[in-house]
mmCIF file of C-alpha atoms in Angstrom:
data_model
loop_
_atom_site.group_PDB
_atom_site.id
_atom_site.type_symbol
_atom_site.label_atom_id
_atom_site.label_comp_id
_atom_site.label_asym_id
_atom_site.label_seq_id
_atom_site.Cartn_x
_atom_site.Cartn_y
_atom_site.Cartn_z
ATOM 1 C CA MET Q 1 9.995 -12.633 16.886
ATOM 2 C CA THR Q 2 12.148 -11.179 19.638
ATOM 3 C CA ASP Q 3 11.391 -7.822 21.230
ATOM 4 C CA ARG Q 4 14.845 -6.263 21.229
ATOM 5 C CA ASP Q 5 16.961 -3.777 19.318
ATOM 6 C CA PRO Q 6 19.288 -5.064 16.606
ATOM 7 C CA THR Q 7 22.991 -5.234 17.320
ATOM 8 C CA PRO Q 8 25.198 -2.862 15.279
ATOM 9 C CA ALA Q 9 26.179 -5.791 13.063
ATOM 10 C CA GLU Q 10 22.538 -6.790 12.529
ATOM 11 C CA LEU Q 11 21.545 -3.232 11.665
ATOM 12 C CA ALA Q 12 24.414 -2.997 9.186
ATOM 13 C CA ARG Q 13 23.175 -6.216 7.581
ATOM 14 C CA MET Q 14 19.616 -4.851 7.398
ATOM 15 C CA VAL Q 15 20.890 -1.702 5.697
ATOM 16 C CA GLU Q 16 22.978 -3.711 3.249
ATOM 17 C CA LEU Q 17 20.042 -5.965 2.360
ATOM 18 C CA SER Q 18 17.935 -2.872 1.674
ATOM 19 C CA ARG Q 19 20.614 -1.431 -0.593
ATOM 20 C CA LYS Q 20 21.113 -4.721 -2.431
ATOM 21 C CA GLY Q 21 17.381 -5.113 -2.890
ATOM 22 C CA MET Q 22 17.247 -1.800 -4.703
ATOM 23 C CA ILE Q 23 20.171 -2.748 -6.926
ATOM 24 C CA ASP Q 24 18.367 -5.997 -7.755
ATOM 25 C CA GLY Q 25 15.313 -4.070 -8.947
ATOM 26 C CA ALA Q 26 13.097 -3.355 -5.938
ATOM 27 C CA VAL Q 27 10.719 -0.399 -5.988
ATOM 28 C CA GLY Q 28 11.458 0.466 -2.373
ATOM 29 C CA LEU Q 29 11.177 -0.584 1.251
ATOM 30 C CA SER Q 30 7.977 -1.727 2.939
ATOM 31 C CA SER Q 31 7.248 -2.268 6.610
ATOM 32 C CA GLY Q 32 4.511 -3.722 8.775
ATOM 33 C CA LEU Q 33 5.059 -1.820 11.996
ATOM 34 C CA TYR Q 34 1.588 -2.741 13.280
ATOM 35 C CA TYR Q 35 2.439 -6.450 13.202
ATOM 36 C CA ALA Q 36 4.921 -8.511 15.197
ATOM 37 C CA PRO Q 37 7.884 -8.564 14.767
ATOM 38 C CA GLY Q 38 7.828 -5.205 12.938
ATOM 39 C CA SER Q 39 6.124 -3.658 15.950
ATOM 40 C CA TYR Q 40 9.241 -4.364 18.022
ATOM 41 C CA SER Q 41 11.374 -2.109 15.809
ATOM 42 C CA LYS Q 42 12.329 1.491 16.476
ATOM 43 C CA THR Q 43 11.924 4.358 14.025
ATOM 44 C CA ALA Q 44 15.687 4.832 13.782
ATOM 45 C CA GLU Q 45 16.126 1.318 12.333
ATOM 46 C CA VAL Q 46 13.662 2.037 9.560
ATOM 47 C CA ILE Q 47 15.231 5.412 8.792
ATOM 48 C CA ALA Q 48 18.603 3.716 8.394
ATOM 49 C CA MET Q 49 17.158 1.251 5.888
ATOM 50 C CA ALA Q 50 15.200 3.953 4.073
ATOM 51 C CA LYS Q 51 18.391 5.978 3.625
ATOM 52 C CA ALA Q 52 19.959 2.971 1.918
ATOM 53 C CA THR Q 53 17.208 3.016 -0.715
ATOM 54 C CA ALA Q 54 17.295 6.783 -1.306
ATOM 55 C CA PRO Q 55 20.129 6.867 -3.894
ATOM 56 C CA TYR Q 56 18.091 4.465 -6.024
ATOM 57 C CA GLY Q 57 14.819 6.403 -5.942
ATOM 58 C CA GLY Q 58 13.316 4.316 -3.160
ATOM 59 C CA VAL Q 59 9.735 4.488 -1.939
ATOM 60 C CA TYR Q 60 8.979 3.746 1.725
ATOM 61 C CA GLN Q 61 5.541 2.180 2.182
ATOM 62 C CA SER Q 62 4.207 1.266 5.614
ATOM 63 C CA HIS Q 63 1.355 -0.557 7.240
ATOM 64 C CA ILE Q 64 1.639 1.995 10.014
ATOM 65 C CA ARG Q 65 2.363 1.254 13.659
ATOM 66 C CA ASP Q 66 -1.161 2.081 14.820
ATOM 67 C CA GLU Q 67 -4.356 2.779 12.855
ATOM 68 C CA SER Q 68 -6.404 3.316 16.014
ATOM 69 C CA ASP Q 69 -5.391 3.885 19.627
ATOM 70 C CA TYR Q 70 -3.678 0.594 20.407
ATOM 71 C CA THR Q 71 -0.249 2.069 21.213
ATOM 72 C CA VAL Q 72 1.063 5.370 19.825
ATOM 73 C CA GLY Q 73 -2.222 6.264 18.082
ATOM 74 C CA VAL Q 74 -2.964 6.804 14.409
ATOM 75 C CA VAL Q 75 -1.787 10.435 14.329
ATOM 76 C CA ALA Q 76 1.661 9.579 15.702
ATOM 77 C CA ALA Q 77 1.862 6.546 13.402
ATOM 78 C CA VAL Q 78 1.234 8.678 10.306
ATOM 79 C CA GLN Q 79 3.764 11.180 11.609
ATOM 80 C CA GLU Q 80 6.299 8.344 11.823
ATOM 81 C CA VAL Q 81 5.909 7.706 8.079
ATOM 82 C CA ILE Q 82 6.420 11.418 7.454
ATOM 83 C CA ASP Q 83 9.551 11.434 9.638
ATOM 84 C CA ILE Q 84 11.013 8.374 7.908
ATOM 85 C CA ALA Q 85 10.343 9.843 4.469
ATOM 86 C CA GLU Q 86 11.785 13.220 5.455
ATOM 87 C CA ARG Q 87 14.876 11.989 7.276
ATOM 88 C CA GLY Q 88 15.439 9.070 4.929
ATOM 89 C CA GLY Q 89 15.152 11.189 1.798
ATOM 90 C CA VAL Q 90 12.540 8.936 0.187
ATOM 91 C CA VAL Q 91 8.923 9.011 -0.951
ATOM 92 C CA GLY Q 92 6.578 7.932 1.865
ATOM 93 C CA VAL Q 93 3.276 6.070 1.489
ATOM 94 C CA VAL Q 94 0.771 5.425 4.287
ATOM 95 C CA THR Q 95 -0.727 2.072 3.392
ATOM 96 C CA HIS Q 96 -4.560 1.841 3.325
ATOM 97 C CA MET Q 97 -4.979 4.960 5.428
ATOM 98 C CA LYS Q 98 -7.903 4.946 7.846
ATOM 99 C CA ALA Q 99 -9.113 5.937 11.303
ATOM 100 C CA LEU Q 100 -10.005 2.592 12.859
ATOM 101 C CA GLY Q 101 -12.532 2.239 15.682
ATOM 102 C CA PRO Q 102 -15.084 4.678 17.136
ATOM 103 C CA ALA Q 103 -12.527 6.359 19.417
ATOM 104 C CA SER Q 104 -10.480 7.374 16.355
ATOM 105 C CA TRP Q 105 -13.311 8.512 14.080
ATOM 106 C CA GLY Q 106 -12.759 12.057 12.908
ATOM 107 C CA LEU Q 107 -8.971 11.905 13.218
ATOM 108 C CA SER Q 108 -8.723 11.776 9.425
ATOM 109 C CA LYS Q 109 -8.795 15.589 9.634
ATOM 110 C CA THR Q 110 -5.676 15.640 11.797
ATOM 111 C CA ILE Q 111 -3.678 13.116 9.802
ATOM 112 C CA ILE Q 112 -4.575 14.889 6.561
ATOM 113 C CA ASP Q 113 -3.345 18.143 8.090
ATOM 114 C CA ARG Q 114 -0.077 16.440 9.076
ATOM 115 C CA ILE Q 115 0.471 15.137 5.549
ATOM 116 C CA GLU Q 116 -0.456 18.465 3.980
ATOM 117 C CA ALA Q 117 2.020 20.258 6.258
ATOM 118 C CA ALA Q 118 4.775 17.835 5.297
ATOM 119 C CA ARG Q 119 4.015 18.158 1.595
ATOM 120 C CA GLY Q 120 4.043 21.925 2.018
ATOM 121 C CA ARG Q 121 7.684 21.776 3.109
ATOM 122 C CA GLY Q 122 8.646 19.470 0.259
ATOM 123 C CA VAL Q 123 8.278 15.990 1.751
ATOM 124 C CA GLN Q 124 6.767 13.566 -0.759
ATOM 125 C CA VAL Q 125 4.075 11.784 1.234
ATOM 126 C CA PHE Q 126 1.129 9.871 -0.208
ATOM 127 C CA ALA Q 127 -1.466 7.325 0.919
ATOM 128 C CA ASP Q 128 -3.501 4.484 -0.475
ATOM 129 C CA GLN Q 129 -7.004 3.429 0.510
ATOM 130 C CA TYR Q 130 -9.545 0.686 -0.122
ATOM 131 C CA PRO Q 131 -13.138 2.004 -0.307
ATOM 132 C CA TYR Q 132 -14.782 -0.054 2.437
ATOM 133 C CA GLU Q 133 -15.992 0.538 5.980
ATOM 134 C CA ALA Q 134 -14.508 -2.786 7.132
ATOM 135 C CA SER Q 135 -10.888 -3.825 7.474
ATOM 136 C CA GLY Q 136 -9.412 -7.294 7.466
ATOM 137 C CA THR Q 137 -6.569 -8.935 9.351
ATOM 138 C CA SER Q 138 -5.748 -11.941 11.525
ATOM 139 C CA ILE Q 139 -7.476 -12.405 14.862
ATOM 140 C CA VAL Q 140 -4.105 -12.388 16.616
ATOM 141 C CA SER Q 141 -3.069 -9.092 15.041
ATOM 142 C CA ALA Q 142 -6.440 -7.496 15.736
ATOM 143 C CA LEU Q 143 -7.017 -8.626 19.309
ATOM 144 C CA PHE Q 144 -3.865 -9.918 20.977
ATOM 145 C CA PRO Q 145 -1.122 -7.749 22.494
ATOM 146 C CA ARG Q 146 2.262 -7.813 20.786
ATOM 147 C CA SER Q 147 3.877 -8.718 24.115
ATOM 148 C CA ALA Q 148 2.003 -12.029 24.002
ATOM 149 C CA GLN Q 149 3.462 -12.831 20.575
ATOM 150 C CA VAL Q 150 7.147 -12.583 21.497
ATOM 151 C CA GLY Q 151 8.848 -15.841 20.569
ATOM 152 C CA GLY Q 152 6.218 -16.991 18.089
ATOM 153 C CA ARG Q 153 2.975 -18.944 18.196
ATOM 154 C CA GLU Q 154 4.023 -21.707 20.595
ATOM 155 C CA ALA Q 155 5.292 -19.178 23.129
ATOM 156 C CA MET Q 156 2.051 -17.226 22.765
ATOM 157 C CA LEU Q 157 -0.068 -20.332 23.373
ATOM 158 C CA LYS Q 158 1.851 -21.058 26.564
ATOM 159 C CA ARG Q 159 1.062 -17.549 27.789
ATOM 160 C CA ILE Q 160 -2.604 -17.830 26.795
ATOM 161 C CA THR Q 161 -3.084 -21.129 28.611
ATOM 162 C CA GLY Q 162 -0.774 -20.316 31.512
ATOM 163 C CA GLU Q 163 -0.454 -17.762 34.261
ATOM 164 C CA LEU Q 164 -0.854 -14.801 31.867
ATOM 165 C CA HIS Q 165 -4.278 -15.980 30.703
ATOM 166 C CA ASN Q 166 -6.291 -13.434 32.693
ATOM 167 C CA GLU Q 167 -3.990 -10.545 31.799
ATOM 168 C CA ILE Q 168 -4.128 -11.355 28.082
ATOM 169 C CA ARG Q 169 -7.899 -11.877 28.267
ATOM 170 C CA GLU Q 170 -8.351 -8.337 29.593
ATOM 171 C CA GLU Q 171 -6.282 -6.945 26.750
ATOM 172 C CA VAL Q 172 -8.274 -8.963 24.212
ATOM 173 C CA LYS Q 173 -11.469 -7.609 25.783
ATOM 174 C CA GLY Q 174 -10.201 -4.060 25.439
ATOM 175 C CA ASN Q 175 -9.210 -4.605 21.810
ATOM 176 C CA ILE Q 176 -12.636 -6.034 20.963
ATOM 177 C CA SER Q 177 -14.162 -2.875 22.414
ATOM 178 C CA ARG Q 178 -11.629 -0.732 20.548
ATOM 179 C CA ARG Q 179 -12.858 -2.169 17.253
ATOM 180 C CA GLY Q 180 -16.493 -1.496 18.099
ATOM 181 C CA GLY Q 181 -17.531 -4.667 19.903
ATOM 182 C CA ALA Q 182 -17.813 -8.377 19.127
ATOM 183 C CA ASP Q 183 -20.715 -7.810 16.734
ATOM 184 C CA THR Q 184 -18.371 -5.944 14.372
ATOM 185 C CA LEU Q 185 -16.012 -8.933 14.055
ATOM 186 C CA MET Q 186 -16.724 -11.591 11.420
ATOM 187 C CA ILE Q 187 -14.598 -14.713 10.947
ATOM 188 C CA SER Q 188 -13.506 -14.790 7.325
ATOM 189 C CA ARG Q 189 -11.220 -17.823 7.396
ATOM 190 C CA TYR Q 190 -10.647 -20.501 10.026
ATOM 191 C CA GLU Q 191 -8.899 -23.674 8.966
ATOM 192 C CA ALA Q 192 -9.729 -25.460 12.229
ATOM 193 C CA ASP Q 193 -13.485 -25.239 11.548
ATOM 194 C CA ALA Q 194 -14.717 -23.773 8.261
ATOM 195 C CA SER Q 195 -18.324 -23.825 9.508
ATOM 196 C CA LEU Q 196 -17.530 -20.710 11.579
ATOM 197 C CA GLU Q 197 -16.592 -18.653 8.522
ATOM 198 C CA GLY Q 198 -18.943 -15.771 7.773
ATOM 199 C CA LYS Q 199 -20.252 -15.615 11.362
ATOM 200 C CA ARG Q 200 -19.825 -12.899 13.994
ATOM 201 C CA ILE Q 201 -17.800 -13.392 17.171
ATOM 202 C CA SER Q 202 -20.759 -12.103 19.191
ATOM 203 C CA GLU Q 203 -23.081 -14.777 17.789
ATOM 204 C CA LEU Q 204 -20.582 -17.606 18.218
ATOM 205 C CA ALA Q 205 -19.592 -16.573 21.749
ATOM 206 C CA ALA Q 206 -23.233 -16.347 22.852
ATOM 207 C CA LYS Q 207 -23.935 -19.795 21.407
ATOM 208 C CA ALA Q 208 -20.919 -21.178 23.281
ATOM 209 C CA GLY Q 209 -21.974 -19.431 26.491
ATOM 210 C CA LEU Q 210 -18.686 -17.552 26.747
ATOM 211 C CA PRO Q 211 -17.632 -13.890 26.906
ATOM 212 C CA PRO Q 212 -16.358 -12.807 23.460
ATOM 213 C CA GLU Q 213 -12.789 -12.349 24.713
ATOM 214 C CA GLU Q 214 -12.671 -15.874 26.134
ATOM 215 C CA TYR Q 215 -14.178 -17.288 22.963
ATOM 216 C CA ALA Q 216 -11.558 -15.483 20.854
ATOM 217 C CA MET Q 217 -8.775 -16.957 22.960
ATOM 218 C CA ARG Q 218 -10.141 -20.475 22.547
ATOM 219 C CA LEU Q 219 -10.356 -19.970 18.792
ATOM 220 C CA VAL Q 220 -6.681 -19.065 18.667
ATOM 221 C CA GLU Q 221 -5.741 -22.090 20.758
ATOM 222 C CA LYS Q 222 -7.136 -24.332 17.996
ATOM 223 C CA GLY Q 223 -5.752 -22.455 14.999
ATOM 224 C CA ASP Q 224 -5.198 -19.187 13.209
ATOM 225 C CA ALA Q 225 -8.242 -17.212 12.113
ATOM 226 C CA SER Q 226 -8.808 -14.175 9.912
ATOM 227 C CA LEU Q 227 -11.343 -11.444 10.626
ATOM 228 C CA VAL Q 228 -13.344 -8.869 8.717
ATOM 229 C CA SER Q 229 -13.770 -5.980 11.136
ATOM 230 C CA PHE Q 230 -16.449 -3.303 10.636
ATOM 231 C CA ASN Q 231 -14.810 -0.280 12.214
ATOM 232 C CA MET Q 232 -14.621 2.810 9.969
ATOM 233 C CA SER Q 233 -16.841 5.836 9.409
ATOM 234 C CA GLU Q 234 -18.013 7.064 6.010
ATOM 235 C CA ASP Q 235 -16.955 10.616 6.837
ATOM 236 C CA ASP Q 236 -13.345 9.516 7.292
ATOM 237 C CA ILE Q 237 -13.438 7.294 4.213
ATOM 238 C CA GLU Q 238 -14.691 10.116 2.001
ATOM 239 C CA ARG Q 239 -12.381 12.741 3.493
ATOM 240 C CA ILE Q 240 -9.313 10.593 2.827
ATOM 241 C CA MET Q 241 -10.576 9.673 -0.637
ATOM 242 C CA ARG Q 242 -10.884 13.323 -1.688
ATOM 243 C CA GLN Q 243 -7.188 14.019 -1.172
ATOM 244 C CA PRO Q 244 -5.242 14.377 -4.431
ATOM 245 C CA TRP Q 245 -2.419 12.249 -2.982
ATOM 246 C CA THR Q 246 -4.606 9.199 -2.183
ATOM 247 C CA MET Q 247 -4.264 6.148 -4.429
ATOM 248 C CA THR Q 248 -6.764 3.295 -4.717
ATOM 249 C CA CYS Q 249 -5.720 -0.132 -3.459
ATOM 250 C CA THR Q 250 -7.342 -3.485 -2.752
ATOM 251 C CA ASP Q 251 -5.245 -4.820 0.156
ATOM 252 C CA GLY Q 252 -6.855 -8.032 -1.024
ATOM 253 C CA ASP Q 253 -6.297 -11.241 0.888
ATOM 254 C CA LEU Q 254 -4.521 -14.039 -0.960
ATOM 255 C CA VAL Q 255 -7.340 -16.567 -0.597
ATOM 256 C CA PRO Q 256 -7.981 -19.247 -3.253
ATOM 257 C CA PHE Q 257 -11.134 -18.627 -5.274
ATOM 258 C CA GLY Q 258 -14.175 -20.028 -3.498
ATOM 259 C CA GLU Q 259 -12.450 -20.671 -0.161
ATOM 260 C CA GLY Q 260 -13.418 -18.923 3.058
ATOM 261 C CA VAL Q 261 -15.430 -15.709 3.311
ATOM 262 C CA PRO Q 262 -12.679 -13.142 2.714
ATOM 263 C CA HIS Q 263 -13.025 -9.389 2.566
ATOM 264 C CA PRO Q 264 -14.762 -8.445 -0.722
ATOM 265 C CA ARG Q 265 -12.047 -5.848 -1.458
ATOM 266 C CA ALA Q 266 -10.049 -8.563 -3.233
ATOM 267 C CA TYR Q 267 -12.723 -8.644 -5.935
ATOM 268 C CA GLY Q 268 -14.510 -5.303 -5.859
ATOM 269 C CA ALA Q 269 -12.344 -2.413 -4.650
ATOM 270 C CA PHE Q 270 -11.975 -0.507 -7.910
ATOM 271 C CA ALA Q 271 -15.512 -1.157 -9.112
ATOM 272 C CA ARG Q 272 -16.915 -0.156 -5.712
ATOM 273 C CA LYS Q 273 -15.105 3.165 -5.792
ATOM 274 C CA LEU Q 274 -16.503 3.945 -9.231
ATOM 275 C CA LYS Q 275 -20.039 2.815 -8.431
ATOM 276 C CA ARG Q 276 -20.501 3.963 -4.835
ATOM 277 C CA TYR Q 277 -18.294 7.019 -4.550
ATOM 278 C CA VAL Q 278 -18.468 8.369 -8.105
ATOM 279 C CA ALA Q 279 -21.830 7.343 -9.580
ATOM 280 C CA GLU Q 280 -23.982 7.131 -6.436
ATOM 281 C CA ARG Q 281 -22.507 9.480 -3.813
ATOM 282 C CA ALA Q 282 -20.525 11.925 -6.008
ATOM 283 C CA THR Q 283 -17.771 11.967 -3.387
ATOM 284 C CA ILE Q 284 -15.243 12.462 -6.192
ATOM 285 C CA ASP Q 285 -15.566 12.835 -9.948
ATOM 286 C CA ILE Q 286 -14.639 10.116 -12.400
ATOM 287 C CA ALA Q 287 -11.405 11.809 -13.493
ATOM 288 C CA THR Q 288 -10.167 11.929 -9.888
ATOM 289 C CA ALA Q 289 -11.101 8.287 -9.339
ATOM 290 C CA ILE Q 290 -9.339 7.087 -12.477
ATOM 291 C CA ARG Q 291 -6.219 9.141 -11.691
ATOM 292 C CA SER Q 292 -6.076 7.528 -8.230
ATOM 293 C CA MET Q 293 -5.987 4.115 -9.925
ATOM 294 C CA THR Q 294 -3.654 4.829 -12.843
ATOM 295 C CA SER Q 295 -1.343 7.794 -13.324
ATOM 296 C CA LEU Q 296 -0.902 8.596 -9.623
ATOM 297 C CA PRO Q 297 0.506 5.187 -8.613
ATOM 298 C CA ALA Q 298 2.529 4.981 -11.822
ATOM 299 C CA THR Q 299 4.140 8.305 -10.947
ATOM 300 C CA ILE Q 300 4.750 7.470 -7.269
ATOM 301 C CA TYR Q 301 6.408 4.143 -8.038
ATOM 302 C CA GLY Q 302 8.346 5.403 -11.052
ATOM 303 C CA ILE Q 303 6.627 3.185 -13.622
ATOM 304 C CA LYS Q 304 7.377 5.036 -16.834
ATOM 305 C CA ASP Q 305 4.829 5.433 -19.665
ATOM 306 C CA ARG Q 306 2.015 3.777 -17.720
ATOM 307 C CA GLY Q 307 -1.255 5.114 -16.382
ATOM 308 C CA GLN Q 308 -1.969 7.639 -19.139
ATOM 309 C CA LEU Q 309 -3.657 7.626 -22.525
ATOM 310 C CA ARG Q 310 -1.166 9.445 -24.736
ATOM 311 C CA ALA Q 311 1.060 8.887 -27.731
ATOM 312 C CA GLY Q 312 4.167 6.917 -26.785
ATOM 313 C CA ALA Q 313 2.711 5.353 -23.636
ATOM 314 C CA PHE Q 314 1.910 1.670 -23.291
ATOM 315 C CA ALA Q 315 -1.631 0.923 -24.455
ATOM 316 C CA ASP Q 316 -3.247 -0.374 -21.261
ATOM 317 C CA VAL Q 317 -6.947 0.417 -21.638
ATOM 318 C CA LEU Q 318 -10.122 -0.582 -19.795
ATOM 319 C CA ILE Q 319 -13.334 0.406 -21.568
ATOM 320 C CA PHE Q 320 -16.451 0.597 -19.411
ATOM 321 C CA ASP Q 321 -19.863 2.181 -19.037
ATOM 322 C CA LEU Q 322 -20.051 3.756 -15.568
ATOM 323 C CA ALA Q 323 -23.758 2.968 -15.368
ATOM 324 C CA LYS Q 324 -22.971 -0.759 -15.698
ATOM 325 C CA VAL Q 325 -20.071 -0.965 -13.247
ATOM 326 C CA ASN Q 326 -20.950 -3.107 -10.233
ATOM 327 C CA ASP Q 327 -18.938 -4.552 -7.365
ATOM 328 C CA ALA Q 328 -20.812 -7.823 -7.123
ATOM 329 C CA ALA Q 329 -18.680 -9.079 -4.220
ATOM 330 C CA THR Q 330 -20.380 -8.667 -0.837
ATOM 331 C CA TYR Q 331 -19.283 -9.409 2.722
ATOM 332 C CA ASP Q 332 -21.519 -12.488 2.751
ATOM 333 C CA LYS Q 333 -20.658 -13.638 -0.786
ATOM 334 C CA PRO Q 334 -17.246 -12.189 -1.661
ATOM 335 C CA HIS Q 335 -16.158 -14.607 -4.403
ATOM 336 C CA GLN Q 336 -17.814 -12.663 -7.229
ATOM 337 C CA LEU Q 337 -16.063 -10.820 -10.026
ATOM 338 C CA SER Q 338 -16.832 -7.171 -10.650
ATOM 339 C CA GLN Q 339 -19.062 -6.337 -13.584
ATOM 340 C CA GLY Q 340 -18.973 -3.785 -16.364
ATOM 341 C CA PHE Q 341 -15.371 -4.136 -17.553
ATOM 342 C CA ASP Q 342 -15.991 -6.055 -20.755
ATOM 343 C CA ASP Q 343 -13.214 -4.782 -23.003
ATOM 344 C CA ILE Q 344 -9.587 -4.680 -21.883
ATOM 345 C CA ILE Q 345 -6.379 -3.951 -23.757
ATOM 346 C CA VAL Q 346 -2.968 -4.764 -22.221
ATOM 347 C CA ASN Q 347 0.160 -3.494 -23.966
ATOM 348 C CA GLY Q 348 -1.816 -2.970 -27.139
ATOM 349 C CA ALA Q 349 -3.335 -6.460 -27.277
ATOM 350 C CA VAL Q 350 -7.024 -7.173 -26.670
ATOM 351 C CA VAL Q 351 -7.198 -9.574 -23.700
ATOM 352 C CA ARG Q 352 -10.950 -9.319 -23.021
ATOM 353 C CA ARG Q 353 -13.619 -8.612 -25.619
ATOM 354 C CA ASP Q 354 -17.362 -8.366 -24.958
ATOM 355 C CA GLY Q 355 -16.873 -9.966 -21.575
ATOM 356 C CA VAL Q 356 -14.845 -12.933 -22.829
ATOM 357 C CA PHE Q 357 -11.105 -13.401 -22.339
ATOM 358 C CA THR Q 358 -8.993 -13.939 -25.450
ATOM 359 C CA ASP Q 359 -5.853 -16.096 -25.574
ATOM 360 C CA ALA Q 360 -3.551 -13.046 -25.560
ATOM 361 C CA LEU Q 361 -0.866 -13.076 -22.853
ATOM 362 C CA SER Q 362 0.557 -9.595 -23.301
ATOM 363 C CA GLY Q 363 1.424 -8.659 -19.726
ATOM 364 C CA ARG Q 364 4.926 -7.578 -18.746
ATOM 365 C CA VAL Q 365 6.882 -7.296 -15.522
ATOM 366 C CA LEU Q 366 6.837 -3.639 -14.464
ATOM 367 C CA ARG Q 367 10.149 -2.089 -13.477
ATOM 368 C CA PRO Q 368 10.661 1.295 -11.825
ATOM 369 C CA GLU Q 369 12.430 4.011 -13.764
ATOM 370 C CA ARG Q 370 15.291 5.184 -11.552
ATOM 371 C CA GLN Q 371 15.720 8.899 -11.000
#
C-alpha cells in the first residue's frame, strides 16, 4: 500500500512471478488499476509483466484505472489496456466496460472507436459487461482518494480524523457528485450495522442531520461498507453490448446467500440480458447474446472444445424457453435465483432436470489450451 515505483529487483520479481504463474497453469494476468495499491503502479510495470505472459498465450484483463473522470478518465484508461496488449503482445480485456457517472455518459462511442481502431491494426482487444445500470464496489474505492489510502486502513483513518479531514471531505463530496449524488448510492453491506443495508446515503445522512460526505466519512470510521451505485445510462449499456467483442459477465460479489443486500448481478446477470435486452428491448438477438456468454469467452481464454454445440465438443447444455427466463433478483431483494433454466447438462451428464438438481457432479477444472 505504498505509493512508489518498484525497485529494479522488485520489478524483476514481479515479472518472474508472472512468468511462473503462466507455467503453473494461469490463463493470464489481471490488474485492478482503479484500486489501491494497483492505482499506484505505472503502465510500464504492467507491460513488463504482460510481456512475461506472452510466450504462454497470456490474456491481460484489467479493472481499468478510471471508469469515469476521477483521474485519467475512462477514454485514457481504455487506451492503457490497448497499449499494454499491443506492447506486451497479449490479448487485452477491458473488465466490465462502462461509462460511469453523468459527466462520462456518451463516451462509450469514443472508447468503442479506440478499441475498433486497435483491432483494425491487429491488436486483440475485447471487453466484458454486466447488463445493469448500477455498479458495485466498496465505499472507500468509490468515494475516497487513493492518496488517503496510502499505508492501509489505519493510516487512512488517521488522515480522516486528523488534519486532512477537511481536504478528504471535499474530495469525498466531489466523488459523490461524480457518481450522480448521494441518492444514487445504496449501502449493500455494512458489518458495523446491518440495519443500514439497502438504504441510500442521502436518506441516512438526512436522518443523521449531516452532509452526505461527512456521513460517508463517519461510516468508514466504524467499518468497511459496500455500495451499489446507480450511475450508468442505457444508451451506453446498449452500445457496448452490441459490439461483437463484448462478453457477458456477472462481476458478482462474493456474499454468502441471504446476507446483506448485494448487487443483483451475482444472481441475475445472464438471465437479465436474455430477458431485458433480447426478449423485451431487442437490443441484440438471441444468437449474439448466447455467443457473448459461451463461444466468445471460450475462444478469448483458450478453453478448447467449450462454448459450442458440435460433434467432439464437451456437452455443456442449458435448455430454456426465452419466454420463461426471468432475473428474479432485484436491487431490494437480490438473493433470488434466476428462473427458466430447468434442464442443464454438464460434460454430458444431466445435473438439473425439470427444475430439480440431480446428484451428478460432472464439472471439471477448465484449463487454457496454449498456443
